[in-house]
Coordinates of C-alpha atoms in Angstrom, one line a residue:
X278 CA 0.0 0.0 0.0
X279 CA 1.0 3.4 -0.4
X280 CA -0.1 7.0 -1.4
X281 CA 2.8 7.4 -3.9
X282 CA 1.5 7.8 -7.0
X283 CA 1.0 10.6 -10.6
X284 CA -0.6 13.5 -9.3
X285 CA -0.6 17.2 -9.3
X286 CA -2.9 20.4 -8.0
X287 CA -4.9 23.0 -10.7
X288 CA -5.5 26.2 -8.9
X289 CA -7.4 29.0 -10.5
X290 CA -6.8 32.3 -8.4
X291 CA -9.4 35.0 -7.4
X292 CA -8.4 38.7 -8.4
X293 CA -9.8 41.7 -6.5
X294 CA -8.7 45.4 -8.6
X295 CA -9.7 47.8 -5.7
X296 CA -9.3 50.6 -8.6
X297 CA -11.6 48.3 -10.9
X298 CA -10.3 50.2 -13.6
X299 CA -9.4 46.8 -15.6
X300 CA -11.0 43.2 -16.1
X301 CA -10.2 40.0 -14.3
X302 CA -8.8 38.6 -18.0
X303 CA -6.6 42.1 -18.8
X304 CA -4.7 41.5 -14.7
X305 CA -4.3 37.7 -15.5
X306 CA -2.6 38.9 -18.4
X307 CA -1.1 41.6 -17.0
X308 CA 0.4 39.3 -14.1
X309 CA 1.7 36.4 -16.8
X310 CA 3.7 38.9 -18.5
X311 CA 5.2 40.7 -14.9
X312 CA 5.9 37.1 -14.0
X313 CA 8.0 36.9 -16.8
X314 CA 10.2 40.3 -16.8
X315 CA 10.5 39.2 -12.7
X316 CA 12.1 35.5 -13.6
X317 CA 13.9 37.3 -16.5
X318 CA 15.9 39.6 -14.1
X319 CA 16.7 36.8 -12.3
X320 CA 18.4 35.1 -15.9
X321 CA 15.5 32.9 -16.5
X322 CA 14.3 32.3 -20.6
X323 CA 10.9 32.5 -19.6
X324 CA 9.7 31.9 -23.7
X325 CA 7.6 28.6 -24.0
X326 CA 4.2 28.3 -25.2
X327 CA 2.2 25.7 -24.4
X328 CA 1.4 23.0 -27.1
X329 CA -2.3 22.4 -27.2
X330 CA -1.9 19.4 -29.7
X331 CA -3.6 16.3 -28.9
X332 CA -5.6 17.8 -26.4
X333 CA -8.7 16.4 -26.1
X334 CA -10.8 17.9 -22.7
X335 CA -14.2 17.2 -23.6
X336 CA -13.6 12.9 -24.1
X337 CA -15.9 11.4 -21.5
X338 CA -14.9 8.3 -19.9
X339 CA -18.4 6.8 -20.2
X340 CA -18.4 7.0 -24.2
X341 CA -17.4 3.5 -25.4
X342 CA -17.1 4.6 -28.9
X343 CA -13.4 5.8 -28.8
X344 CA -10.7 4.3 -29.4
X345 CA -8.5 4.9 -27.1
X346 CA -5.6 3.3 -28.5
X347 CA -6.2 6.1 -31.4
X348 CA -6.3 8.5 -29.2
X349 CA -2.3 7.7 -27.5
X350 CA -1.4 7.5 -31.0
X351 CA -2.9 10.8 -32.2
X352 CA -1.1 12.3 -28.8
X353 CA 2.1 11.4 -30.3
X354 CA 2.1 12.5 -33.8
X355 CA -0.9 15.1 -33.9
X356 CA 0.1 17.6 -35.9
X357 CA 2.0 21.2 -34.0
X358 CA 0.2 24.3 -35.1
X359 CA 2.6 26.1 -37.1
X360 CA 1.6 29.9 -36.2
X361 CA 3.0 33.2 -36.9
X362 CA 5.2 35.5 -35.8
X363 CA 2.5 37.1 -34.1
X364 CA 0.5 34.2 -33.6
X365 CA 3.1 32.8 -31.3
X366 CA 3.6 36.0 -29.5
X367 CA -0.2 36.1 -28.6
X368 CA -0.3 32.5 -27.3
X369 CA 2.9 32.5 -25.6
X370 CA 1.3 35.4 -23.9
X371 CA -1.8 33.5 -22.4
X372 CA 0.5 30.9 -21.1
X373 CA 3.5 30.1 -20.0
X374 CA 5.5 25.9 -19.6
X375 CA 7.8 27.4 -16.5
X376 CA 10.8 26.1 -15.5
X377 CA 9.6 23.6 -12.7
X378 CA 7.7 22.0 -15.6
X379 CA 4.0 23.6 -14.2
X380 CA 2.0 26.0 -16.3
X381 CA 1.3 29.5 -15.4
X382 CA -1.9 30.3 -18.2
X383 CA -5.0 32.3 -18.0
X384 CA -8.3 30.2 -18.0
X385 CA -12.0 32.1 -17.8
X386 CA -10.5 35.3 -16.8
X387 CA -8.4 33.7 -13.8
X388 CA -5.0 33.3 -13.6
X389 CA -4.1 29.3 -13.1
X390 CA -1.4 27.1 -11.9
X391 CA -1.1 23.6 -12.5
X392 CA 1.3 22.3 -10.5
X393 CA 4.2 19.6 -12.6
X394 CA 3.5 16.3 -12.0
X395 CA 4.5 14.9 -8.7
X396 CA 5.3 11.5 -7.4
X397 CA 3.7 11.9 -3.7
X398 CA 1.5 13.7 -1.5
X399 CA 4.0 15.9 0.1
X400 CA 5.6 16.6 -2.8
X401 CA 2.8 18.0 -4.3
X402 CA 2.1 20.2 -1.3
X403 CA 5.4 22.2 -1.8
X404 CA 4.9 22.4 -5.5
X405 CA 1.3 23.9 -4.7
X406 CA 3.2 26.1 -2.7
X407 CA 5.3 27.0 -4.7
X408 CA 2.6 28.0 -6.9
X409 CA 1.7 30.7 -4.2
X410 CA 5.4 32.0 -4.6
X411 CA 5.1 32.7 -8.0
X412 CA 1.9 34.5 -8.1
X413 CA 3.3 36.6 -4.9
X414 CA 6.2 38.0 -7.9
X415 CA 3.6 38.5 -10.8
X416 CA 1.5 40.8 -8.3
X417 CA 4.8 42.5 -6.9
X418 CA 6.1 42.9 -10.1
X419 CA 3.2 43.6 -11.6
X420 CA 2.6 46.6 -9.0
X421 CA 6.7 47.9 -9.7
X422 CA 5.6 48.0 -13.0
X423 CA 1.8 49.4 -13.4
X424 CA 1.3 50.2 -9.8
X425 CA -1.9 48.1 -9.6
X426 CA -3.1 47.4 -6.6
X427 CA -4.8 43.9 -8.0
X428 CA -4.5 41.4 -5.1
X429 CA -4.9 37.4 -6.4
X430 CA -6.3 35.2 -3.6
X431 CA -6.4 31.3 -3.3
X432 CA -10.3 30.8 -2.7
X433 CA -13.1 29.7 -4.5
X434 CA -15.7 31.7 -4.5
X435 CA -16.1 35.9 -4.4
X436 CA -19.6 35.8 -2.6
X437 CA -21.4 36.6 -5.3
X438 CA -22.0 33.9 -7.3
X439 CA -19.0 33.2 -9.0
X440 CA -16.8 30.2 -8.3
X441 CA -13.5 29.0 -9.4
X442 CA -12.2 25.3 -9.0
X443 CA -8.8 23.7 -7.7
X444 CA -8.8 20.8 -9.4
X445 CA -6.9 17.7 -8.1
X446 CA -5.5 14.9 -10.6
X447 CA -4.4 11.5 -10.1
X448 CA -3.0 8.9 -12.2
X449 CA -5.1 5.8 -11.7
X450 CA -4.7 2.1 -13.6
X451 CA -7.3 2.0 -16.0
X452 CA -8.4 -1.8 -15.1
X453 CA -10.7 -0.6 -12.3
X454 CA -13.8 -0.3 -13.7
X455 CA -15.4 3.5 -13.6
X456 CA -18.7 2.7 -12.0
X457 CA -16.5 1.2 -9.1
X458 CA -14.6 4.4 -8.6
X459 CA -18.1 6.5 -9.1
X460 CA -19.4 3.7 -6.3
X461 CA -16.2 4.5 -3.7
X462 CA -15.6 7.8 -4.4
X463 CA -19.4 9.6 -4.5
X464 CA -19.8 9.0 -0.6
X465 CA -16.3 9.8 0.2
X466 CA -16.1 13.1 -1.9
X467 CA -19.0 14.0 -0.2
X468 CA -18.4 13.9 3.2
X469 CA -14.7 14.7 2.8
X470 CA -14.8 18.4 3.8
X471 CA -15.7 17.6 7.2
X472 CA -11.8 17.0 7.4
X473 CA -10.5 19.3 4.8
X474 CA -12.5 21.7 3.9
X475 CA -11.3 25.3 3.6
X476 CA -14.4 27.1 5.8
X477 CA -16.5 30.1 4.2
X478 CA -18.8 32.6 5.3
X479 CA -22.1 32.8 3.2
X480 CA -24.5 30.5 2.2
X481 CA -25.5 29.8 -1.2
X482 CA -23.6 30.5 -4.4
X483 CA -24.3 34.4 -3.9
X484 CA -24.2 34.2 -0.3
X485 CA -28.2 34.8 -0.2
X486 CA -28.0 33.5 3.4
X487 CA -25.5 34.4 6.5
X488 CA -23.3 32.3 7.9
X489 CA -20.5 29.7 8.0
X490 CA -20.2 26.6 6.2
X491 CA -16.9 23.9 6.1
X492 CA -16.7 24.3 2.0
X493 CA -16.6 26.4 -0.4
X494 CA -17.8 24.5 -3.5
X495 CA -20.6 23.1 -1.6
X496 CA -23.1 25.2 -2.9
X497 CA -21.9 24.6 -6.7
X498 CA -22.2 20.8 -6.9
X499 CA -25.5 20.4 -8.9
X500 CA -25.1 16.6 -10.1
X501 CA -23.6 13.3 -9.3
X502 CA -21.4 11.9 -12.4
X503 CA -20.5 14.6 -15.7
X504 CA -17.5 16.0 -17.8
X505 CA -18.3 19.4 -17.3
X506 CA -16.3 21.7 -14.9
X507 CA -17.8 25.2 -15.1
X508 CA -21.5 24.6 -15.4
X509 CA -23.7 21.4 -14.0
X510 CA -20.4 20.3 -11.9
X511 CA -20.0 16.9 -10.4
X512 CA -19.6 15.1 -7.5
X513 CA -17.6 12.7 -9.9
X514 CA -15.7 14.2 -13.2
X515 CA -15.8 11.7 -16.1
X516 CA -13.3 13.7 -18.2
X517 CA -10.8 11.5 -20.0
X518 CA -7.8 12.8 -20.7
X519 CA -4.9 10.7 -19.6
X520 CA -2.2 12.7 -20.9
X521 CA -0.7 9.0 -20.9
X522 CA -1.0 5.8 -21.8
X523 CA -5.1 5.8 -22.6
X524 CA -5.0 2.2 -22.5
X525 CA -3.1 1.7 -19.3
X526 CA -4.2 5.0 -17.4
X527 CA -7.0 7.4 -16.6
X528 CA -6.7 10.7 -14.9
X529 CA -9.0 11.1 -12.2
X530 CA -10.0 14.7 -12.3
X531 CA -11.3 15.9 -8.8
X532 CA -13.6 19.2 -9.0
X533 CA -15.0 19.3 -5.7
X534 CA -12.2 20.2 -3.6
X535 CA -11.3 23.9 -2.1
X536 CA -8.4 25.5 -2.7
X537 CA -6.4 24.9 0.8
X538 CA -3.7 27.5 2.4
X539 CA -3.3 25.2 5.0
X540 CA -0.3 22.4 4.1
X541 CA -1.1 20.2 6.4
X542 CA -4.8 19.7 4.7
X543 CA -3.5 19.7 1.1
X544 CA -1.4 16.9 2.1
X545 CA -4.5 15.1 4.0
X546 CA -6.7 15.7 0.8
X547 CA -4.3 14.1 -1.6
X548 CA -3.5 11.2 0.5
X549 CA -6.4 9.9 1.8
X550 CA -7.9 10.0 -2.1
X551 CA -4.9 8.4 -3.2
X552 CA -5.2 5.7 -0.9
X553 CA -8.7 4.7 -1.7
X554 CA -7.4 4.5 -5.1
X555 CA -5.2 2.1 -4.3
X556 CA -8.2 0.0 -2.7
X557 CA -9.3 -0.2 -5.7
X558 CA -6.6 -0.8 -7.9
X559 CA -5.4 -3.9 -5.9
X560 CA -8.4 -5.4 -3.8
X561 CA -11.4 -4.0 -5.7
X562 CA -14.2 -2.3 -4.0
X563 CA -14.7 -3.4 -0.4
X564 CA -18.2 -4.4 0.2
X565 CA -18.1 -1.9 3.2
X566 CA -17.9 1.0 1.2
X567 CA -20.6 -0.1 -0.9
X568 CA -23.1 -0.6 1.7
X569 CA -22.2 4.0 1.9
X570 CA -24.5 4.3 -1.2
X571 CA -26.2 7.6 -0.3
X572 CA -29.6 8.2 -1.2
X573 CA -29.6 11.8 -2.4
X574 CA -25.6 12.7 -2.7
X575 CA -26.1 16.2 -4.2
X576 CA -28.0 17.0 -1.1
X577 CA -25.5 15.7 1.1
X578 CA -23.2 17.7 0.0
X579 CA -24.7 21.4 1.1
X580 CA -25.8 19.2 3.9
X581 CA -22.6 17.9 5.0
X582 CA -21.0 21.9 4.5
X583 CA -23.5 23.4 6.4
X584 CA -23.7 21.4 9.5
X585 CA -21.2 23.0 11.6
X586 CA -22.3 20.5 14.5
X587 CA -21.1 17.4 12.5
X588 CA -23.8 15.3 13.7
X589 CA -26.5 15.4 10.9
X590 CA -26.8 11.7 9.9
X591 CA -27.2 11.5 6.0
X592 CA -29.6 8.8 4.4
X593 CA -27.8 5.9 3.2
X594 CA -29.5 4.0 0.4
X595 CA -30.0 0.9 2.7
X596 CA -32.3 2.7 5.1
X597 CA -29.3 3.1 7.9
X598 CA -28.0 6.7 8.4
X599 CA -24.8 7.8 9.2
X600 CA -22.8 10.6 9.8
X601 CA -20.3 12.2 7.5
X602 CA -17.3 11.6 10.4
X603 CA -18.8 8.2 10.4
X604 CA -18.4 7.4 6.3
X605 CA -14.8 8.8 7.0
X606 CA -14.0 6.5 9.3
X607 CA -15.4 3.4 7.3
X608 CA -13.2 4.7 4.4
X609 CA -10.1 4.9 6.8
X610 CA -10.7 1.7 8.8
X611 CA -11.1 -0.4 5.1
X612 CA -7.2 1.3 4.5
X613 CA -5.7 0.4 7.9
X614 CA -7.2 -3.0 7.6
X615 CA -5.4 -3.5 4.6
X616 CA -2.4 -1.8 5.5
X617 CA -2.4 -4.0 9.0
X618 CA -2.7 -7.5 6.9
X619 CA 0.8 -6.0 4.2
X620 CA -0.5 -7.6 1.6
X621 CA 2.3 -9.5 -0.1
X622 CA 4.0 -8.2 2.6
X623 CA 4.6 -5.4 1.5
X624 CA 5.6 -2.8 4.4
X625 CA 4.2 0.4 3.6
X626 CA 6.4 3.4 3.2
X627 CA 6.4 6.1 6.2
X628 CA 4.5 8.9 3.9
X629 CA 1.5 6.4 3.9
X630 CA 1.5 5.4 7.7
X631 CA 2.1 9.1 8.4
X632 CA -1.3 9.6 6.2
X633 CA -3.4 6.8 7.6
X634 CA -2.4 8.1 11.0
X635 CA -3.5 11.9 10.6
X636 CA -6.9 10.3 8.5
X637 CA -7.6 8.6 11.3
X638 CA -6.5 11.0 14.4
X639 CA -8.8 14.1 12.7
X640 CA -11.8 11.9 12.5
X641 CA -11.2 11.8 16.2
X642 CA -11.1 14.3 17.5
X643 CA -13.5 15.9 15.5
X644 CA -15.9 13.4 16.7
X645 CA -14.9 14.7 20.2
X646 CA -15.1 18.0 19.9
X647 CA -14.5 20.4 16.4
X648 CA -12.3 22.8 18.7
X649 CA -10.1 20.4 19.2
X650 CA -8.6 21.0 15.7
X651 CA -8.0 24.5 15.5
X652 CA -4.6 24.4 14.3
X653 CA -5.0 21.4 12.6
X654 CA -8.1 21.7 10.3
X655 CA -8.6 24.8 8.7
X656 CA -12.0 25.2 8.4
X657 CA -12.2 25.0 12.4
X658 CA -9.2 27.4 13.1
X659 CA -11.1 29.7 10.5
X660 CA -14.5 29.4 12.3
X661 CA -12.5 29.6 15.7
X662 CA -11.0 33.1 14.5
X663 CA -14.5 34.4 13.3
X664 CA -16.2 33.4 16.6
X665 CA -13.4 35.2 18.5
X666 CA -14.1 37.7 16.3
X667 CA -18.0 38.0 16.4
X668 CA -18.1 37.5 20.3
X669 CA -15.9 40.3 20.5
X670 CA -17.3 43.1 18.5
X671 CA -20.9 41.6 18.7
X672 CA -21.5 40.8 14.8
X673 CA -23.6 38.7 13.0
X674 CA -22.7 36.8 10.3
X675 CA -24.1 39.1 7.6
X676 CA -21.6 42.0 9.1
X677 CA -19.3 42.5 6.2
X678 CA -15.8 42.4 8.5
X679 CA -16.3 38.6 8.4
X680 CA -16.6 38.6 4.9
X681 CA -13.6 40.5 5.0
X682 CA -12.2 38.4 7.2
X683 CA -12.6 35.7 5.2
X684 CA -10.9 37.0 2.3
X685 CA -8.0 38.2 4.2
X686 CA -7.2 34.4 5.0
X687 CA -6.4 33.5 1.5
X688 CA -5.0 36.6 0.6
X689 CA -1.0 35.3 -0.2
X690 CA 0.8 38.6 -0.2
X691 CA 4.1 38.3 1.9
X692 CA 2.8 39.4 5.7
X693 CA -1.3 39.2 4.9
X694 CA -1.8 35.4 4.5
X695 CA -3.2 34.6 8.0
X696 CA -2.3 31.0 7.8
X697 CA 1.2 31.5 6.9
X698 CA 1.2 33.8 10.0
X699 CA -0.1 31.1 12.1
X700 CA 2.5 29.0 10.6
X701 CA 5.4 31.4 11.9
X702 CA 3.9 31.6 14.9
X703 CA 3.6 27.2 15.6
X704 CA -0.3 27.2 15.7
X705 CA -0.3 25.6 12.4
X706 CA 2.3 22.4 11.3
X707 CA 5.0 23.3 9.3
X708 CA 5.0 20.5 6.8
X709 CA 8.9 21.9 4.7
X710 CA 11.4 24.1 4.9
X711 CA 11.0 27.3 3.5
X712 CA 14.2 26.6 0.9
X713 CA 12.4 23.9 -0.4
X714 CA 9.7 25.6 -1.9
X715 CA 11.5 28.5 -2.6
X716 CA 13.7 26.0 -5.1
X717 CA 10.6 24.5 -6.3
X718 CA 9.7 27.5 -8.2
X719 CA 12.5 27.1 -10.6
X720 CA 13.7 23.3 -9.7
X721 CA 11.1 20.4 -11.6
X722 CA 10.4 17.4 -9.5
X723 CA 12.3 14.6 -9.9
X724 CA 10.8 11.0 -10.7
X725 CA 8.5 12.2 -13.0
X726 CA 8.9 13.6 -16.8
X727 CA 8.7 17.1 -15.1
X728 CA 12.1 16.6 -14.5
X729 CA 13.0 16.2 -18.1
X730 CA 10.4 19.1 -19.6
X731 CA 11.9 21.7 -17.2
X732 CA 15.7 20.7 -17.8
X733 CA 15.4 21.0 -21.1
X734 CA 13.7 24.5 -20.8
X735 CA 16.2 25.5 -18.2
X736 CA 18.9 24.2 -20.5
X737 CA 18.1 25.0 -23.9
X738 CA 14.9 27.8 -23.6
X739 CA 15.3 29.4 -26.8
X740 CA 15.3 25.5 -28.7
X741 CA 12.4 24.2 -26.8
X742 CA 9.1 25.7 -29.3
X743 CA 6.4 24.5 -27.2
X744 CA 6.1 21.8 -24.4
X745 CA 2.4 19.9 -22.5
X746 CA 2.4 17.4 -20.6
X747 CA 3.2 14.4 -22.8
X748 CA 5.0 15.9 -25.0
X749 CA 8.0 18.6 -26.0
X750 CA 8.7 20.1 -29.1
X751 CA 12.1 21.3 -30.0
X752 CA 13.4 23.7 -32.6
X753 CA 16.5 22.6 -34.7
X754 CA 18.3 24.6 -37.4
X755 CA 16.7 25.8 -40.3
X756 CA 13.3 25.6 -37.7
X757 CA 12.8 22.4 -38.3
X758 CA 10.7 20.9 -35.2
X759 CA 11.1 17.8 -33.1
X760 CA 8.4 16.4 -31.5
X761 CA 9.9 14.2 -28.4
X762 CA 7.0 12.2 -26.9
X763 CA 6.6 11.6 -23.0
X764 CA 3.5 9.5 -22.8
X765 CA 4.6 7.2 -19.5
X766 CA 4.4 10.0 -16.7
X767 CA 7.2 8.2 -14.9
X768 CA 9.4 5.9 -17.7
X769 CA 8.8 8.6 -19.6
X770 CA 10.6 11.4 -17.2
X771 CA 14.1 9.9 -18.9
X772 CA 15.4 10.1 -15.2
X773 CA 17.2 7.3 -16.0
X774 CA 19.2 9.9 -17.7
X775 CA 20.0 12.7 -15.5
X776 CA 23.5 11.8 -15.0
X777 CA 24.1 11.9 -18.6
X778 CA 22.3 15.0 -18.9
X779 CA 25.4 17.2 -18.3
X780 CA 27.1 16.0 -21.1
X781 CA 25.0 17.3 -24.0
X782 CA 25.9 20.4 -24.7
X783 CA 23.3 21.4 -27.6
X784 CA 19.5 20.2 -28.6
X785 CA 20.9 17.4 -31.0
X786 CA 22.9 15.9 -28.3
X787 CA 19.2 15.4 -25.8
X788 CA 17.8 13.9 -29.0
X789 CA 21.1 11.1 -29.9
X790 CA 20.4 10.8 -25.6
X791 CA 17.0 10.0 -25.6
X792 CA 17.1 7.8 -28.7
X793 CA 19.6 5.7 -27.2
X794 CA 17.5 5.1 -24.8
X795 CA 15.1 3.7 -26.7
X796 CA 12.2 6.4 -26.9
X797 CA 11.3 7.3 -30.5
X798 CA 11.8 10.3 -31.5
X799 CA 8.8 11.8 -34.4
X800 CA 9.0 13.9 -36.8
X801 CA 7.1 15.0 -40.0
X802 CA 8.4 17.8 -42.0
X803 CA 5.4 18.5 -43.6
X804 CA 3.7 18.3 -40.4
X805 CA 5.6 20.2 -37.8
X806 CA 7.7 23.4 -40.7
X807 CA 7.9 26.6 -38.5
X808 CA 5.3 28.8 -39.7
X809 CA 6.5 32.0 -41.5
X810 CA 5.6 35.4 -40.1

């Protein structure tokens, strides 16, 4: 057993212009471009578009039609748009492949970072955070620059009836069958905030009712199972877009989650969802999670947010009821069981224990008593601060200094983030050194084919013509273009070669490298001839 697998944080960022003299789209922009003189001082090539060849967002996983072996074909020789001068300019102005191997782009009018792959919960947490690092230099930049005032914040929602996701992915073996991972994951997706979610104040997409509630997608969820992310959003996403293997892997795409500034429960979040993954990869679904069929899940959800008591009991399907801590600790006990029999014996690695421990010790003592966790769960210490707060200046929860308040907590300027001052101060756990995330905004991950994409940017920036995620396209002399294909998230990360890295000193050298190592290289010169201007 372990939580070690593919995976990897999408956050889209909320923008507040207190001058409102420009839209969210023209600061997202606007912050892109500062982003890029900031790294450029610094000696970075910050140059690369993004490749949206072989894209394919809207697949569904429940359409039996494709072929998906098609499809990992089409991913490796579909055809690089060959733009213009201007043309290029435009789109390598609306995003960004940086040099950690993430991608810095503007998506419906916010600005978004999707974090490199990763290999483990924790290292995904300091990429995330590292994410927060480089939107803190576009806005500072930005503001040397402009002197805009525009403030990004990691939430989800602006109170008004906008929301804005942070999406989780996982790579997950494609032999479980969907319906069992729609079966496992339905109830715990549901009930999951009760542990780590991110706390808001409002109720109801535009806030039409005062008060605090533990998520802050709750109110957004309008369906059980569907590929869409921005309208009619799931409990389950069916999306289909490996960006591997098609006929060995699926990306689980998770939409309901909030955007975390607390460590501690980004690391929870991912591991205790890559666990039950790994239920299901290697003992199938247990029957104790399907006996958690609820009867109406999109009810459960606001249900689950807005019970602050954490002792409404949710209708199971069966006729029994139970309570959202209670689902958890089903979930959690299934793991340990497994864990405690080391299948094959297999000894899981610490990360896991360390996982199955926390899953297990929150449940606790939230069952106890929810103010036991402030300083461990961030929607408590979040309520906690807002009680202090109301009992002191007498204020209901329609008075707009909680509002405020809640805004302030995911603002991530340098001295305003409240949980990063919590985190100076011990309330909340440090989970890594400072210096390691500060080297994650430049450094890719290593043990994935992040490693590989970024090197080569970091090496070779003005050969590399466009990178994604399974893919990176180089530029050789006379502009013709090499399409290098990184399908396996892991094999396919060439990590095999880092220590042969150093001795290549030009593009032609990766490419004798990497075809020595047995990884085709494409290339079609009618296909991939740099457009003229």
């Amino acid at each position: 057993m372990t939580v070690r697998r593919i995976m990897g944080i999408e956050t889209e960022y909320g923008i507040v212009d207190p001058a409102g003299t420009h839209t969210a789209e023209e600061i997202s922009l606007d912050l892109i471009a500062a982003y890029s003189h900031a790294v450029g001082d610094l000696g970075f090539v910050d140059d690369v578009a993004w490749d949206l060849a072989g894209e394919m967002p809207m697949l569904d996983t429940r359409n039996p039609i494709v072929d998906r072996r098609h499809i990992a074909d089409r991913n490796r020789v579909h055809q690089v748009a060959s733009l213009t001068a201007q043309e290029r300019s435009w789109q390598r102005g609306t995003t960004k492949v940086l040099h950690n191997g993430a991608r810095f782009y503007v998506d419906h009018g916010h600005p978004e970072y999707a974090s490199p792959e990763c290999i483990s919960p924790r290292q995904a947490v300091i990429y995330d955070r590292a994410g927060e690092l480089i939107m803190r230099r576009a806005m500072d930049r930005l503001q040397e620059e402009t002197g805009s005032g525009a403030v990004v914040y990691k939430n989800n929602v602006d109170g008004k009836g906008a929301a804005y996701g942070c999406h989780e992915n996982y790579l997950t073996s494609r032999s479980v069958p969907f319906d069992d991972i729609v079966e496992a994951l339905v109830p715990f997706l549901v009930t999951r905030p009760v542990l780590v979610g991110a706390g808001r104040v409002g109720i109801g997409p535009a806030s039409e009712e005062a008060g605090f509630q533990l998520s802050q997608r709750a109110d957004y969820i309008e369906t059980i199972v569907g590929p869409h992310t921005t309208y009619s959003r799931p409990i389950v996403n069916t999306r289909d877009e490996p960006h591997a293997e098609p006929h060995l892997h699926r990306r689980l795409h998770v939409i309901t989650g909030d955007a975390n500034c607390v460590p501690s429960n980004t690391l929870l979040k991912l591991g205790m969802t890559s666990l039950l993954l790994w239920v299901l990869e290697t003992s199938g679904l247990p029957e104790e999670w399907k006996s958690l069929r609820l009867t109406d899940p999109v009810a459960a959800v606001r249900a689950v947010s807005r019970d602050l008591s954490l002792t409404e009991a949710l209708e199971l399907a069966d006729g029994r009821r139970m309570t959202a801590l209670e689902i958890q600790s089903v979930y959690q006990q299934t793991a340990q069981a497994l864990v405690d029999q080391q299948i094959n014996g297999y000894r899981p690695d610490v990360e896991t224990l360390d996982i199955l421990d926390r899953w297990r010790d929150t449940i606790g003592l939230l069952s106890d008593n929810w103010r036991k966790t402030v300083g461990d769960v961030e929607w408590a210490t979040k309520l906690a601060l807002l009680e202090a707060r109301r009992e002191r200046d007498g204020l209901a929860w329609d008075a707009p200094e909680l509002a405020a308040m809640d805004l302030q907590w995911s603002d991530i300027r340098s001295g305003r983030s409240m949980p990063e001052r919590l985190m100076e101060r011990g309330v909340f756990e440090t989970l890594e050194a400072d210096e390691w995330i500060k080297e994650a905004e430049f450094t890719p991950p290593a043990g994935t084919r992040a490693w590989f994409r970024g090197e080569l940017i970091r090496r070779f920036p003005e050969q590399v013509y466009s990178a994604s995620w399974h893919s990176i396209v180089v530029e050789l002399d006379g502009g013709r273009l090499i399409r290098i294909p990184m399908t396996s998230p892991i094999a396919g990360c060439l990590a095999h070669l880092e220590d042969r890295m150093g001795e290549c000193s030009t593009v032609e050298d990766i490419l004798t490298l990497v075809e020595s190592a047995g990884q085709n290289i494409l290339a079609d010169p009618d296909v991939y001839a740099k457009g003229q201007p």
